[in-house]
mmCIF file of C-alpha atoms in Angstrom:
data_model
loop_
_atom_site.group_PDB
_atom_site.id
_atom_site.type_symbol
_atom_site.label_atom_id
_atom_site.label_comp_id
_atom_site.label_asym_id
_atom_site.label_seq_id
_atom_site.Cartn_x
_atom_site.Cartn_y
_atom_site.Cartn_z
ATOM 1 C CA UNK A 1 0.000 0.000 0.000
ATOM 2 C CA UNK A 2 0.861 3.426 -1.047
ATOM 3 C CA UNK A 3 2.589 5.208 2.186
ATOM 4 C CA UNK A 4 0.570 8.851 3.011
ATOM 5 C CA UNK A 5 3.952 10.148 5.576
ATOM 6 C CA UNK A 6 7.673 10.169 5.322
ATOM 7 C CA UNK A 7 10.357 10.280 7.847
ATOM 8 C CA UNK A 8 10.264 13.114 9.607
ATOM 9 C CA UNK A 9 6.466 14.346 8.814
ATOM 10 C CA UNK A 10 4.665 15.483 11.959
ATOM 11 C CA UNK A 11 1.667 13.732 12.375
ATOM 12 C CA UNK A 12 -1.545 14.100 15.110
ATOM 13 C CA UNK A 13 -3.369 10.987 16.259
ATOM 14 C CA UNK A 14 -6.326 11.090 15.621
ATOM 15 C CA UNK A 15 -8.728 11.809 19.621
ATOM 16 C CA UNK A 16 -11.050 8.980 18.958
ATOM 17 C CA UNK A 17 -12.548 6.574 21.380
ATOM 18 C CA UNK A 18 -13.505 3.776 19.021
ATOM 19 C CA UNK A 19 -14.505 0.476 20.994
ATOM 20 C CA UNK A 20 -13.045 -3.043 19.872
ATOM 21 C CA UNK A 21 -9.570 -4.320 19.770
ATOM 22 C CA UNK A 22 -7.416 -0.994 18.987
ATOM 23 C CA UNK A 23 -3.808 -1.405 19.414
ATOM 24 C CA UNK A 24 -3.371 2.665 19.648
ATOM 25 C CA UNK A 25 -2.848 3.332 23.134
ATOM 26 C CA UNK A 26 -5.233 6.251 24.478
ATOM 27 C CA UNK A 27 -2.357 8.034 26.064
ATOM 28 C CA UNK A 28 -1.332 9.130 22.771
ATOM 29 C CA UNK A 29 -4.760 10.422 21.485
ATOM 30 C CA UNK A 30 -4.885 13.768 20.234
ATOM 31 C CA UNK A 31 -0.950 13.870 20.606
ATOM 32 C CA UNK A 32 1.352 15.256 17.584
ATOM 33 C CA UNK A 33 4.671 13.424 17.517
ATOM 34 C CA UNK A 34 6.921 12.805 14.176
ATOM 35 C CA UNK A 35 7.279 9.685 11.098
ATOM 36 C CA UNK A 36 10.630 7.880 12.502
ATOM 37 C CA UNK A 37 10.068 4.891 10.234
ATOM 38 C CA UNK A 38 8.094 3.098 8.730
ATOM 39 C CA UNK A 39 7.665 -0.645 9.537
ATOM 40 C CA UNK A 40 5.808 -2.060 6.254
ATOM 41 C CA UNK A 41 2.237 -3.065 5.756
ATOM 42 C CA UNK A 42 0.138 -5.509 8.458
ATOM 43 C CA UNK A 43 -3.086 -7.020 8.362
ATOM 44 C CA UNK A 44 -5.336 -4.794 10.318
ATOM 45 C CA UNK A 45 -5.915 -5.956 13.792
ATOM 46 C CA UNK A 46 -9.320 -3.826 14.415
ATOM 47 C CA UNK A 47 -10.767 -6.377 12.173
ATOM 48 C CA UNK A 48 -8.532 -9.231 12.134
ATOM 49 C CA UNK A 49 -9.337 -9.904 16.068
ATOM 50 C CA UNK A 50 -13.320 -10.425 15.131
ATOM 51 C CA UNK A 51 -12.663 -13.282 12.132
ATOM 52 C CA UNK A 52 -12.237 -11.465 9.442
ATOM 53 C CA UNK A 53 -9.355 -10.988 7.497
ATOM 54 C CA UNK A 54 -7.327 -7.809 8.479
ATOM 55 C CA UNK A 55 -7.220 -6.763 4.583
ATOM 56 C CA UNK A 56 -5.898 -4.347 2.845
ATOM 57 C CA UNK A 57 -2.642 -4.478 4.792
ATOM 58 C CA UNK A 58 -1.923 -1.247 6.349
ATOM 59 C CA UNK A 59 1.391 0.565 6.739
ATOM 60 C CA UNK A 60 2.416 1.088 10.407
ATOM 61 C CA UNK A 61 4.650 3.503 11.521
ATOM 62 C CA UNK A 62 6.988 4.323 13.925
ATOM 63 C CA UNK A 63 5.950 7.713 15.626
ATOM 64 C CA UNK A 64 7.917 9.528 18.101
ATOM 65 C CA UNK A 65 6.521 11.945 20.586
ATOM 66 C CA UNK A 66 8.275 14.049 22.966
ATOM 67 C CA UNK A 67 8.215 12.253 26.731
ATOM 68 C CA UNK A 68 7.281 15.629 28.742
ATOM 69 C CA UNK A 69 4.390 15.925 26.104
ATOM 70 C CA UNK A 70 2.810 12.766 26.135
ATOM 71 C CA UNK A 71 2.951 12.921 30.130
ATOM 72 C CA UNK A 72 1.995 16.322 30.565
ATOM 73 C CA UNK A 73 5.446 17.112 32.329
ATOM 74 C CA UNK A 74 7.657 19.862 31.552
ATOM 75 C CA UNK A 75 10.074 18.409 34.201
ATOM 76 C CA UNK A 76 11.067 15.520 31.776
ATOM 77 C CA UNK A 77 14.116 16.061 30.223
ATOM 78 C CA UNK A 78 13.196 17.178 26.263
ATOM 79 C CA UNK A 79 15.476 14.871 25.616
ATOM 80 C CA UNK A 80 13.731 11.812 25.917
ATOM 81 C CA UNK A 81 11.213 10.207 23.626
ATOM 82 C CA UNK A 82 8.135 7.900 23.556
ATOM 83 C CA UNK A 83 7.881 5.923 20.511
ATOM 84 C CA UNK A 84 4.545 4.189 19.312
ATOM 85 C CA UNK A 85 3.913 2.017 16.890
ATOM 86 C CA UNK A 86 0.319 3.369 15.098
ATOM 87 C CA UNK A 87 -1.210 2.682 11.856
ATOM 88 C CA UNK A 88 -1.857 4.986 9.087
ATOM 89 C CA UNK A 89 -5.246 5.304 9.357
ATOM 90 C CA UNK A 90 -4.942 6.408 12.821
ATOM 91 C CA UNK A 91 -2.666 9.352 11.665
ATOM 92 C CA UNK A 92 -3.333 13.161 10.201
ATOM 93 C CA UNK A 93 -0.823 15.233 8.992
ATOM 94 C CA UNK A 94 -0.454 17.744 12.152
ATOM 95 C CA UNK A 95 -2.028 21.096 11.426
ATOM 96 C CA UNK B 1 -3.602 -30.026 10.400
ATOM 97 C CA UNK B 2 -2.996 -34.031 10.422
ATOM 98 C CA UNK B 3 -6.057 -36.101 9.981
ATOM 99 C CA UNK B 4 -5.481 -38.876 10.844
ATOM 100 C CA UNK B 5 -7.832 -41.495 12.974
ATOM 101 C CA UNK B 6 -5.698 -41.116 15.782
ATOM 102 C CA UNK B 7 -5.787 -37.281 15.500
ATOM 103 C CA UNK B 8 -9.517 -37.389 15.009
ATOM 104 C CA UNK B 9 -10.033 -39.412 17.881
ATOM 105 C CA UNK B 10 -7.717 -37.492 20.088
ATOM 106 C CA UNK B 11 -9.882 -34.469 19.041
ATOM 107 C CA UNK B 12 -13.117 -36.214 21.071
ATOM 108 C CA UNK B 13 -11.463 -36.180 24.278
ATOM 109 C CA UNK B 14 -12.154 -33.928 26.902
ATOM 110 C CA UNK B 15 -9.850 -31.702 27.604
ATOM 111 C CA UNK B 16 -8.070 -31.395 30.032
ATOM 112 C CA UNK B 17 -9.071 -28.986 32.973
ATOM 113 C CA UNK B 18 -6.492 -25.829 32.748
ATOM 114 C CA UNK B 19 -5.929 -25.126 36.318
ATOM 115 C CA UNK B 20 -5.913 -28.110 38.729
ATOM 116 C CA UNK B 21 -6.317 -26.071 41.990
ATOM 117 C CA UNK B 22 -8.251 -26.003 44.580
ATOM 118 C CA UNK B 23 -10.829 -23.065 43.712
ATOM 119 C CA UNK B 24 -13.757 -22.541 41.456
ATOM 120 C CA UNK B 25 -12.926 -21.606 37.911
ATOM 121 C CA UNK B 26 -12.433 -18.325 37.551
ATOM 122 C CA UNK B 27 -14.577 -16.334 35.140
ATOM 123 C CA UNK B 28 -11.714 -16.498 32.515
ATOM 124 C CA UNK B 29 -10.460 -19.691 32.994
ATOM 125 C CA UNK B 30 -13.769 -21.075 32.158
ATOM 126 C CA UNK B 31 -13.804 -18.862 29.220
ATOM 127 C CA UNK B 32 -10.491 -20.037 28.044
ATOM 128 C CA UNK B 33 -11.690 -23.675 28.842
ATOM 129 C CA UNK B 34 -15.043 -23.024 26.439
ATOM 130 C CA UNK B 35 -12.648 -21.206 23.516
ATOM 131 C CA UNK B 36 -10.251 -24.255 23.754
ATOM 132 C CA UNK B 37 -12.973 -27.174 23.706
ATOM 133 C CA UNK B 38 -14.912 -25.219 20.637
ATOM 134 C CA UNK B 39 -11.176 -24.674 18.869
ATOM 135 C CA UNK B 40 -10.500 -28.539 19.199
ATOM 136 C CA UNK B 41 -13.896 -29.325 18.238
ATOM 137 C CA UNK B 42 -14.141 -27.522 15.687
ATOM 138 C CA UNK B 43 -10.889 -28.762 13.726
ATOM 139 C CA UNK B 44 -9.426 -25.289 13.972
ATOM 140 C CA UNK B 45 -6.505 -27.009 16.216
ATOM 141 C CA UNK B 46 -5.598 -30.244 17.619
ATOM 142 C CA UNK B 47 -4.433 -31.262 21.176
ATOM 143 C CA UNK B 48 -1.067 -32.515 19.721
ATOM 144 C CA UNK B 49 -0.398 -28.723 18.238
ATOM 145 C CA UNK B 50 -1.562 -27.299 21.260
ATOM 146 C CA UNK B 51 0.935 -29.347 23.572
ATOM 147 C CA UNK B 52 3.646 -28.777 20.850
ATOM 148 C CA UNK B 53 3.313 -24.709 21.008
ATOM 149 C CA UNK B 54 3.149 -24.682 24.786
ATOM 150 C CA UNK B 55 6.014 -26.749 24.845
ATOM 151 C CA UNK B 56 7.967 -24.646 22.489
ATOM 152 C CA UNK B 57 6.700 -21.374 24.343
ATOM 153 C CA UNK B 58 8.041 -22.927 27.157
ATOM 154 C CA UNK B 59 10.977 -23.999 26.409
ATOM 155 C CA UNK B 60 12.182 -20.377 25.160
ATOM 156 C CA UNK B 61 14.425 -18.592 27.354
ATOM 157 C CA UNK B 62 16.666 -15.650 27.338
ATOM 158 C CA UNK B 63 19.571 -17.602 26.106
ATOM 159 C CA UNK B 64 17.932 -17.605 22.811
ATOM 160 C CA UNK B 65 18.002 -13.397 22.561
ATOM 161 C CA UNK B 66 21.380 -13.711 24.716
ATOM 162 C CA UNK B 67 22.803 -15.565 21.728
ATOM 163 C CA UNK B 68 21.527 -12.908 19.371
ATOM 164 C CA UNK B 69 23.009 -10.176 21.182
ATOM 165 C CA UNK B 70 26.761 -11.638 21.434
ATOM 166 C CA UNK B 71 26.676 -12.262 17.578
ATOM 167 C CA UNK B 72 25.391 -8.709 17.022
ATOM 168 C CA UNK B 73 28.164 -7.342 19.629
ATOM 169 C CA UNK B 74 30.900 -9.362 17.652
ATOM 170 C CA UNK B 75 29.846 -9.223 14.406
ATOM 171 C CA UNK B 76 29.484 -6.503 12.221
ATOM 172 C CA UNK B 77 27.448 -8.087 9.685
ATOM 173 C CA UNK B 78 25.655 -9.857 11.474
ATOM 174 C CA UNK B 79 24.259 -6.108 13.126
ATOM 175 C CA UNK B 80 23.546 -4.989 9.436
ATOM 176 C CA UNK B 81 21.579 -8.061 8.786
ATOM 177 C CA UNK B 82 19.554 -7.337 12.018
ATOM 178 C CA UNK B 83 19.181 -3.316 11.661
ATOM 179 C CA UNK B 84 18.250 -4.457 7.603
ATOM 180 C CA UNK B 85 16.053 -7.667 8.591
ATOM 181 C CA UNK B 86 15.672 -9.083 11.699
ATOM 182 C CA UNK B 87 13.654 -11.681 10.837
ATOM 183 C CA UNK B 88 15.703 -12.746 8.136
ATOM 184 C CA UNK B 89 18.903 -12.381 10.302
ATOM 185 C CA UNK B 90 17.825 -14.342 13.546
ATOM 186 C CA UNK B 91 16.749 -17.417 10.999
ATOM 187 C CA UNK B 92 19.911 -17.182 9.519
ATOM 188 C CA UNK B 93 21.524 -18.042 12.760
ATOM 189 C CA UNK B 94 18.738 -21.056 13.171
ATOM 190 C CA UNK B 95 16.573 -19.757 15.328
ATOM 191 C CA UNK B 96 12.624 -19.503 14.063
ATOM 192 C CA UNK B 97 11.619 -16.740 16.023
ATOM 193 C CA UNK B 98 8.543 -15.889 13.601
ATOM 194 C CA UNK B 99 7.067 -19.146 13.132
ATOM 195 C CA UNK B 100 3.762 -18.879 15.124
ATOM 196 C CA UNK B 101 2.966 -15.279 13.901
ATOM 197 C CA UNK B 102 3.774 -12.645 11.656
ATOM 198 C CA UNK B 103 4.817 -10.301 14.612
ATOM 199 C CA UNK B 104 8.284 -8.368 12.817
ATOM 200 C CA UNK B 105 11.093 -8.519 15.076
ATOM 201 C CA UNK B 106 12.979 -5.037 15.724
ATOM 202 C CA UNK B 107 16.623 -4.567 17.288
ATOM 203 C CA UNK B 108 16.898 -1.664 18.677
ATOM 204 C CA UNK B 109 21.036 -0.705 19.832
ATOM 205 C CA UNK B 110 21.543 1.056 22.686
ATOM 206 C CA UNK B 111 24.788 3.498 22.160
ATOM 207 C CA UNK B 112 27.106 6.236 24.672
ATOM 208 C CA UNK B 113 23.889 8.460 23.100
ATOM 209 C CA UNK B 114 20.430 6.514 23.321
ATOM 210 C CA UNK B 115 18.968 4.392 25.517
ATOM 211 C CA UNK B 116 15.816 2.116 24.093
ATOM 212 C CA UNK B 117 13.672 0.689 26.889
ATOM 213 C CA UNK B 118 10.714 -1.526 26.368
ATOM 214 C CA UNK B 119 6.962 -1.508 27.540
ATOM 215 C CA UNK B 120 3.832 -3.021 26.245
ATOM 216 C CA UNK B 121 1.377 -0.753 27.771
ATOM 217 C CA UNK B 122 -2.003 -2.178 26.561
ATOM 218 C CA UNK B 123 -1.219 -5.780 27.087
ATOM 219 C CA UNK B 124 1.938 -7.806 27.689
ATOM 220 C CA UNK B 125 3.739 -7.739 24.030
ATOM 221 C CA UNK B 126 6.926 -9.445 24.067
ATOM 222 C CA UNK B 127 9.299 -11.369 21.953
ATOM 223 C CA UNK B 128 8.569 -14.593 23.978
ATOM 224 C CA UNK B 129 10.049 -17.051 21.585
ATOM 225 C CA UNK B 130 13.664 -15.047 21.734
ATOM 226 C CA UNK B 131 13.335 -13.958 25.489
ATOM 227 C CA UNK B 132 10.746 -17.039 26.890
ATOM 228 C CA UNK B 133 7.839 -15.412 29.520
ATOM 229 C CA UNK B 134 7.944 -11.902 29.816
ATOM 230 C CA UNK B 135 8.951 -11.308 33.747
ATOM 231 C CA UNK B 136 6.208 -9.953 36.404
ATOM 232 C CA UNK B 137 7.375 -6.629 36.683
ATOM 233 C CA UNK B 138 7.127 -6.459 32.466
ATOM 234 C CA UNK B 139 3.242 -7.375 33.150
ATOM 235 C CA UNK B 140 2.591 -4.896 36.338
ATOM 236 C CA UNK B 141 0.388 -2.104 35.580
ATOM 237 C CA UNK B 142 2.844 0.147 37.491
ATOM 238 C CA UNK B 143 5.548 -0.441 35.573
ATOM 239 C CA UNK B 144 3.342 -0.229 32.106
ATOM 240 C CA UNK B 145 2.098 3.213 33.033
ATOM 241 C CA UNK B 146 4.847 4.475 34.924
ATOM 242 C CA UNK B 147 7.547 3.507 32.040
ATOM 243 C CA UNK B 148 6.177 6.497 30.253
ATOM 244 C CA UNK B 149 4.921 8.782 32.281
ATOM 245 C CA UNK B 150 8.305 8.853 33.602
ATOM 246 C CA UNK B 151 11.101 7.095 31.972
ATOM 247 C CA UNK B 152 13.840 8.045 33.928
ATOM 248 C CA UNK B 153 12.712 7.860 37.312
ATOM 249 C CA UNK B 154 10.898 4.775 36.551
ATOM 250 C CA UNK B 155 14.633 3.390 35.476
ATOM 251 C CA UNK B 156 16.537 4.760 38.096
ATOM 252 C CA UNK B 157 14.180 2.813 40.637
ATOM 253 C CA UNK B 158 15.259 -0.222 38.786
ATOM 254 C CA UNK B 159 18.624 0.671 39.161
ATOM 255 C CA UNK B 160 19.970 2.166 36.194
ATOM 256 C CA UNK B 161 20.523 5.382 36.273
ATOM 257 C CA UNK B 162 21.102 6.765 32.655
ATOM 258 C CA UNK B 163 23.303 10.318 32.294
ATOM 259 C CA UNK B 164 21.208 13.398 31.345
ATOM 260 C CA UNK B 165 23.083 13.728 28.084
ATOM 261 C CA UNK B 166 21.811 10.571 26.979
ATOM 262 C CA UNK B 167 18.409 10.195 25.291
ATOM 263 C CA UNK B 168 15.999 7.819 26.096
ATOM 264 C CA UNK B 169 13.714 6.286 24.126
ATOM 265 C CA UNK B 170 10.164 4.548 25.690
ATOM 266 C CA UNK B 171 9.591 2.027 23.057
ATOM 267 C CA UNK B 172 5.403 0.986 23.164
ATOM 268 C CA UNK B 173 5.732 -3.159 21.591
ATOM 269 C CA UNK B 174 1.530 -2.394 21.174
ATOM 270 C CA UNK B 175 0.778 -3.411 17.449
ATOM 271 C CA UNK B 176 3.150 -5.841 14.978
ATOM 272 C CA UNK B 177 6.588 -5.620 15.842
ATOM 273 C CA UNK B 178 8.300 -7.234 19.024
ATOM 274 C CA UNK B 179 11.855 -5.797 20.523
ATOM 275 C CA UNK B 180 14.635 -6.926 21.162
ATOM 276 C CA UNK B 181 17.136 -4.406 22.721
ATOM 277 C CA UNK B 182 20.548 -4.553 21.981
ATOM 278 C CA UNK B 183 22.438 -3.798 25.185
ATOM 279 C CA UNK B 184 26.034 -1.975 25.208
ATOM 280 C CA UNK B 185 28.793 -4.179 25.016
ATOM 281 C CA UNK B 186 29.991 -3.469 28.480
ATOM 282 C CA UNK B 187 33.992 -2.900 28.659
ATOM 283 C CA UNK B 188 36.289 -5.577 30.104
ATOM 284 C CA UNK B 189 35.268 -8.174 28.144
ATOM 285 C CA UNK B 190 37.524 -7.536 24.879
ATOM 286 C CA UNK B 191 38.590 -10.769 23.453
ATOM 287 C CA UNK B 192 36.051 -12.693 24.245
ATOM 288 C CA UNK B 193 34.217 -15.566 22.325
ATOM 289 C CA UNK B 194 29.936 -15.424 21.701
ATOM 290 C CA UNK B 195 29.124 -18.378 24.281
ATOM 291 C CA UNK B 196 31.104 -15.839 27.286
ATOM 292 C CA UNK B 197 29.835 -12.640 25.993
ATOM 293 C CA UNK B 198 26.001 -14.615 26.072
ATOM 294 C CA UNK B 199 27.185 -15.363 29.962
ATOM 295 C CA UNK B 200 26.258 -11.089 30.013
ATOM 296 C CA UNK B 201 23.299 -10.558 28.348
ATOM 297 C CA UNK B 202 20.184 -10.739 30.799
ATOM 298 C CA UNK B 203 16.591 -10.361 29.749
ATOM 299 C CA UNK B 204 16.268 -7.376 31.658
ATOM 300 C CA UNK B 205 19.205 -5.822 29.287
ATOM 301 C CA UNK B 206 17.272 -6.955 26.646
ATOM 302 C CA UNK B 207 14.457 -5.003 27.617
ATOM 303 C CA UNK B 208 16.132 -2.157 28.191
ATOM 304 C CA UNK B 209 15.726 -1.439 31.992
ATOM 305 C CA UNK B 210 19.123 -2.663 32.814
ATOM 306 C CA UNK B 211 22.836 -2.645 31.386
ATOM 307 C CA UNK B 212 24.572 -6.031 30.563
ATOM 308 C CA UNK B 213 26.296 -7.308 33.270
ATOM 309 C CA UNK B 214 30.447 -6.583 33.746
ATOM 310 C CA UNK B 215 32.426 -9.222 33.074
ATOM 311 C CA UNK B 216 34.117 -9.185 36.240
ATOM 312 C CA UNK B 217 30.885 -9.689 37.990
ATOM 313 C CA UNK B 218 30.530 -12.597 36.117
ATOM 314 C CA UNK B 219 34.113 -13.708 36.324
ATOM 315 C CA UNK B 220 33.234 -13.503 40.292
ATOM 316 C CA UNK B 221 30.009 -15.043 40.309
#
């Protein structure tokens, strides 16, 4: 599948509470971190999980955010990183 | 999936109970009970492949990633290979680390500059077949949260304490890809073979939340 980002676009997740099996974690909902990689395409788990077939393969991503940012600390070094793996369709490009 | 009559008469059996204590079933173990019985039933699996994968699960232990890590330290290839394909690179070496699922194995290498640490912080993610069980502390919800809400304090409780000009990474194992952290090749231990420098490489290095141990420790120990 075509990839929408590149390394090093900054991209929002998107604040949505969907219920099921979703393998974004909530703590980064709403966040805006940046493309480090890109890990290829995987079946989609959101569907895969209730028997059907995960298809089309997705591209996941590896997305850095900023550690004070994603805890809401400014007294974490800036430094230090939190990196999540997301799929695309979980991802805007940050406004 | 065999079929034959032996197979398809194991199938009928009963299962086994899964826990053989002395309490009621808990509301999950009679779930898992129910999804096992319908699985067998149903031809989906049979009791031989179940007893084969628990064994194998088993049977994994830290030695396998330990290996991995003292070929990466001592070969330079080899650490292309990983960084390039890890999947491809740990099978090269004989070890099937991707044989019951598709999960991608990353290698992360810690350096004098960054500092990967590991947390699955919706479930328990883990690279089981190269590391075995994932530890208790790996599963507590403290450690899961606190990981990330604060890396280096959470770390330094543990016992590492990691110096401010380093950065440190809080890698979330939550989708397809397990990790496998590659520790740094701690000093003192120039010259020597894979099988000693495996003797360093803990699972807790390999997650990330501890350095690999100095060879004089070791040499002490």
């Amino acid at each position: 599948m075509a990839q929408r980002f590149t390394i090093g676009d900054a991209v929002t997740v998107k604040f949505i509470f969907p219920v099921g099996h979703v393998r974004t974690p909530p703590y980064v909902r709403g966040k805006t971190g940046v493309i480090l990689g890109c890990h290829g395409d995987f079946r989609n788990p959101e569907t895969l999980a209730y028997g059907g077939d995960g298809l089309p393969r997705l591209p996941l991503y590896a997305v850095g955010f900023e550690a004070r940012h994603v805890a809401g600390n400014d007294s974490l070094s800036p430094r230090d990183r939190v990196v999540v793996d997301i799929f695309e369709h979980w991802l805007e490009p940050a406004a | 999936m065999a079929e034959s009559a032996h197979d398809h008469d194991q199938d009928h059996r009963q299962l086994p109970p899964i826990v053989m204590e002395d309490h009621e079933l808990t509301y999950f173990e009679k779930q898992l009970t129910a999804i096992l019985n319908l699985l067998v039933e149903k031809k989906i699996i049979t009791l031989d492949e179940l007893r084969r994968t628990i064994e194998e699960n088993n049977a994994a232990t830290p030695a396998v990633g330990a290996r991995i890590v003292a070929k990466a330290w001592t070969d330079g290839e080899f650490l292309a290979a990983l960084r390039q394909n890890a999947n491809a690179a740990i099978a090269g070496i004989g070890i099937r680390p991707d044989r019951l699922t598709e999960a991608k194995i990353v290698t992360p290498v810690n350096t004098e500059s960054l500092h990967h640490v590991v947390v699955c912080t919706l479930c328990s993610c883990y690279p089981r077949l190269l590391l075995g069980q994932p530890p208790d502390w790996y599963k507590s919800e403290a450690y899961r949260r606190r990981v990330v809400l604060d890396p280096r304090g959470t770390l330094l409780e543990m016992g590492l304490e990691l110096p401010a000009s380093m950065e440190v990474r809080v890698v979330d194992s939550t989708a397809e890809v397990r990790y496998l952290v590659i520790p740094r090749r701690p000093a003192g231990a120039e010259g020597w073979g894979e099988a000693e420098l495996a003797r360093l490489v803990t699972k807790e290095s390999m997650v990330g939340v501890a350095e690999a141990l100095s060879p004089t420790a070791v040499l002490n120990g």
